[in-house]
């Protein structure tokens, strides 16, 4: 078990077997198609080489997934599960080739159970579809990643996606009640159930959540739903300094006595990119930072009272102005700006590092001061935005110039940044995941006993290491890397 | 400093982005749907606030509706309006556009006078665009519709209006009424202080009695038109779906279908569909000159009158379409068809109207008519209607038709149905049955004008196919020159600019290729343009792409943009929000390309191609080109 793994390869016979399982339409060896599916939102030039699957499959049922895994396990062929490819960690990149499993055909909402306030879905359902289906029944699915219009729920669960409503509702995992999982050898089991409490055994549900496809493959998901708040309002609050904006955040709970559904920060540089990208203008766009504070409730007057309380408080704490968006068109406008920052940065910069740092919320200003210093030292720019309510800041290091050794400079700068984050009591990734992109930095944040424990967990679930190799966990002792 | 007293008409409409469709009945589900200020009314309010900021004065917002409409008014107060007036009375329920205009006019008289009245060019629910012009005409105010820019001068204002193929500039005095379109500005967001003030500010409620209106003059009782029937056209098409290895077959099928529709043949001469004037058969009709004062003084009345349209010296195809339809209606009433053609100069042959079905043509000619002036044109049509006393008046639902006709209807005191797609005579009582899509094309309402004459309708261009000319048809052509004093107008048209780079206007095109957010980047539209070029088609766009300014507003298809009925509609990377579907689902043949098999657009598509548009579109363009080559 501890020998370096020799992965099996996908022979024509394997393709034939897969076709027998899935039908000819469920298997593709078309090189162009495989190339498209072999990546996520991480630009390919960030990798040391292009990674390609050997075969691409489209299962339509749990049985399909089970048979694929049984065969792959027998032949030691790597299996990489893939959602919509909106990930930012290289999690869906087939680092060791093998079989790439796309869930786009397992995209049914199987049940909306209003009595138990839950919904059972297949992993290929688009997150926004779930939100819409729940809303139709007057219910709320609280998961709200920024890529939700495109992402699959399976990917959200596997990466424990965060998003905009974490401070009130928690990340994706908080909404997961149960999972049907195909284990590495093809056996199928259910973790959890339509139950709000469960101490019968280990909490495998929340071990699976965020395991990035390294422990098993999720084929059904039971999601928790909540009553849909009748009214919502977004406050757009420009501040003269980023620090003033961040210092205001804890005041909302302490003095404003409310828990907003979201508190988002967009700094000036991020906002300019989004404005340019959308060709729109938000008010006070010269301000150093904008906060978006979302309040919700069932009584229009109560929400209006809270809006006034939080708004006045913001003005007392130095806000330049407070704008109130309580109808769809203006709410859409400001969220569109917030949600397009990531895409805008990719559109305008070639050389960048998108980080997903988390620090204790009171250390966010220190983190951002450090980023400033780093930028001066390395002649870079930074665009900082994100879920400031939960201390999760997307620091983006940007190089406007096209220096020859940009990769090395960026690497150095990142190392220094990570060291600062560690000292501030923070960590590497809040919601994007470790995947292929951040795995090498894991030992800076997790100690040896913990890494060893992760390894043992991995091997308990997947003794042959076929499940999404190369991601998240170091399980092969001899090489310190996964196989090959 | 000029102090401007401005009133803005606001309508509260269902939030079309939240509206969903009941798959079984094909109807809209409105329950639980929020309401918003009609988007174009927001632009009108923004204009009012910016004019007040520049010139001083005050802004009053006026809305007619149930008590809930107060929410829209409070949002307007939060944005900075000074006063809010809610016209709320059970007697107002069921108002058509004529009765609404009458109520608004009364409210303006009661709360005014104002220097400037503003409204959105149309609402996203009713989509008639009639209330603004009707109100202005009832009050005897000059008005400019579809305004996309405005400049206040000492002696009045200069407004630019957006039309199918460009812009027109008009000078107008104050007071006047403007209806505005989306391009004019970007509505702002209310501040906390504004919200706090609005929450506590009074909203003045006025009833019919407060306005001095008799309940019989308002609401349903005071409305000239009646909805007699509502039908729910089934929106789902039995679409064929192709993906993966099947895509090639789907693309081939599209090319085949385009070919069988005759769209891949030799490049046809642009737009004027049948310049086929076969000279041997046609004997020109000698026009009869008539003096304006005496013309048709003793006409027996009756028949169908078509308000024609001439652009750049030629008769607009819609006028000929209407002549044909009018012929059919007149035949079943045993009456005659008259086409009025106002123009400054005409290179075209007015006899064509006769060969398409008219009995007589009134060519109204004066250099002052070469630039569009809704004031002159509406008085001209109204004067002729009074003399000719037709039973039915038809005009094309073009930008100018939809501007002029509401004013005409107000001047001759009758109802008007906007943007009809069906016209027929009720065999029972001989009334005109006017059918129009409503609520985003998901409902077909059939409307009657039971007690007033004439019965008036604007008709969506290209609704009725243009039949070939009948060279044997004979009729009379009269030439009329209106006297100078008739042409005196408070509105002064200053000129028009034709958009250069934009290509065929989407409403006039036989083929529309539209792009959505699936194109990913602004330059994604190149792909759409290339496919459109292969098909000699126009380029359309979904609302999100226009909002992101990837492409200009004239390209926007949907409730908040243009409603199009081309022969072929190809949707590229468009998910198919209700508000978009409403703008294109009556197209003859619809192709949808989208990577999401669940995309709503596939519900209305005849052929759906599921996959990567960046792969499919070039392949389709290639297949079509190849088929075209093969034809040569």
mmCIF file with all atom_site columns, C-alpha atoms in Angstrom, chain B residues 1-4 51-57:
data_model
loop_
_atom_site.group_PDB
_atom_site.id
_atom_site.type_symbol
_atom_site.label_atom_id
_atom_site.label_alt_id
_atom_site.label_comp_id
_atom_site.label_asym_id
_atom_site.label_entity_id
_atom_site.label_seq_id
_atom_site.pdbx_PDB_ins_code
_atom_site.Cartn_x
_atom_site.Cartn_y
_atom_site.Cartn_z
_atom_site.occupancy
_atom_site.B_iso_or_equiv
_atom_site.pdbx_formal_charge
_atom_site.auth_seq_id
_atom_site.auth_comp_id
_atom_site.auth_asym_id
_atom_site.auth_atom_id
_atom_site.pdbx_PDB_model_num
ATOM 1  C CA . UNK B 1 1  ? -32.013 80.353 -13.836 1.00 0.00 ? 1  UNK B CA 1
ATOM 2  C CA . UNK B 1 2  ? -35.183 78.785 -15.268 1.00 0.00 ? 2  UNK B CA 1
ATOM 3  C CA . UNK B 1 3  ? -37.365 77.190 -12.630 1.00 0.00 ? 3  UNK B CA 1
ATOM 4  C CA . UNK B 1 4  ? -38.914 74.058 -14.061 1.00 0.00 ? 4  UNK B CA 1
ATOM 5  C CA . UNK B 1 51 ? -33.127 68.910 -14.882 1.00 0.00 ? 51 UNK B CA 1
ATOM 6  C CA . UNK B 1 52 ? -34.183 70.155 -11.463 1.00 0.00 ? 52 UNK B CA 1
ATOM 7  C CA . UNK B 1 53 ? -30.587 69.969 -10.279 1.00 0.00 ? 53 UNK B CA 1
ATOM 8  C CA . UNK B 1 54 ? -29.447 71.993 -13.285 1.00 0.00 ? 54 UNK B CA 1
ATOM 9  C CA . UNK B 1 55 ? -32.285 74.480 -13.603 1.00 0.00 ? 55 UNK B CA 1
ATOM 10 C CA . UNK B 1 56 ? -34.058 74.519 -10.270 1.00 0.00 ? 56 UNK B CA 1
ATOM 11 C CA . UNK B 1 57 ? -37.752 73.870 -9.802  1.00 0.00 ? 57 UNK B CA 1
#
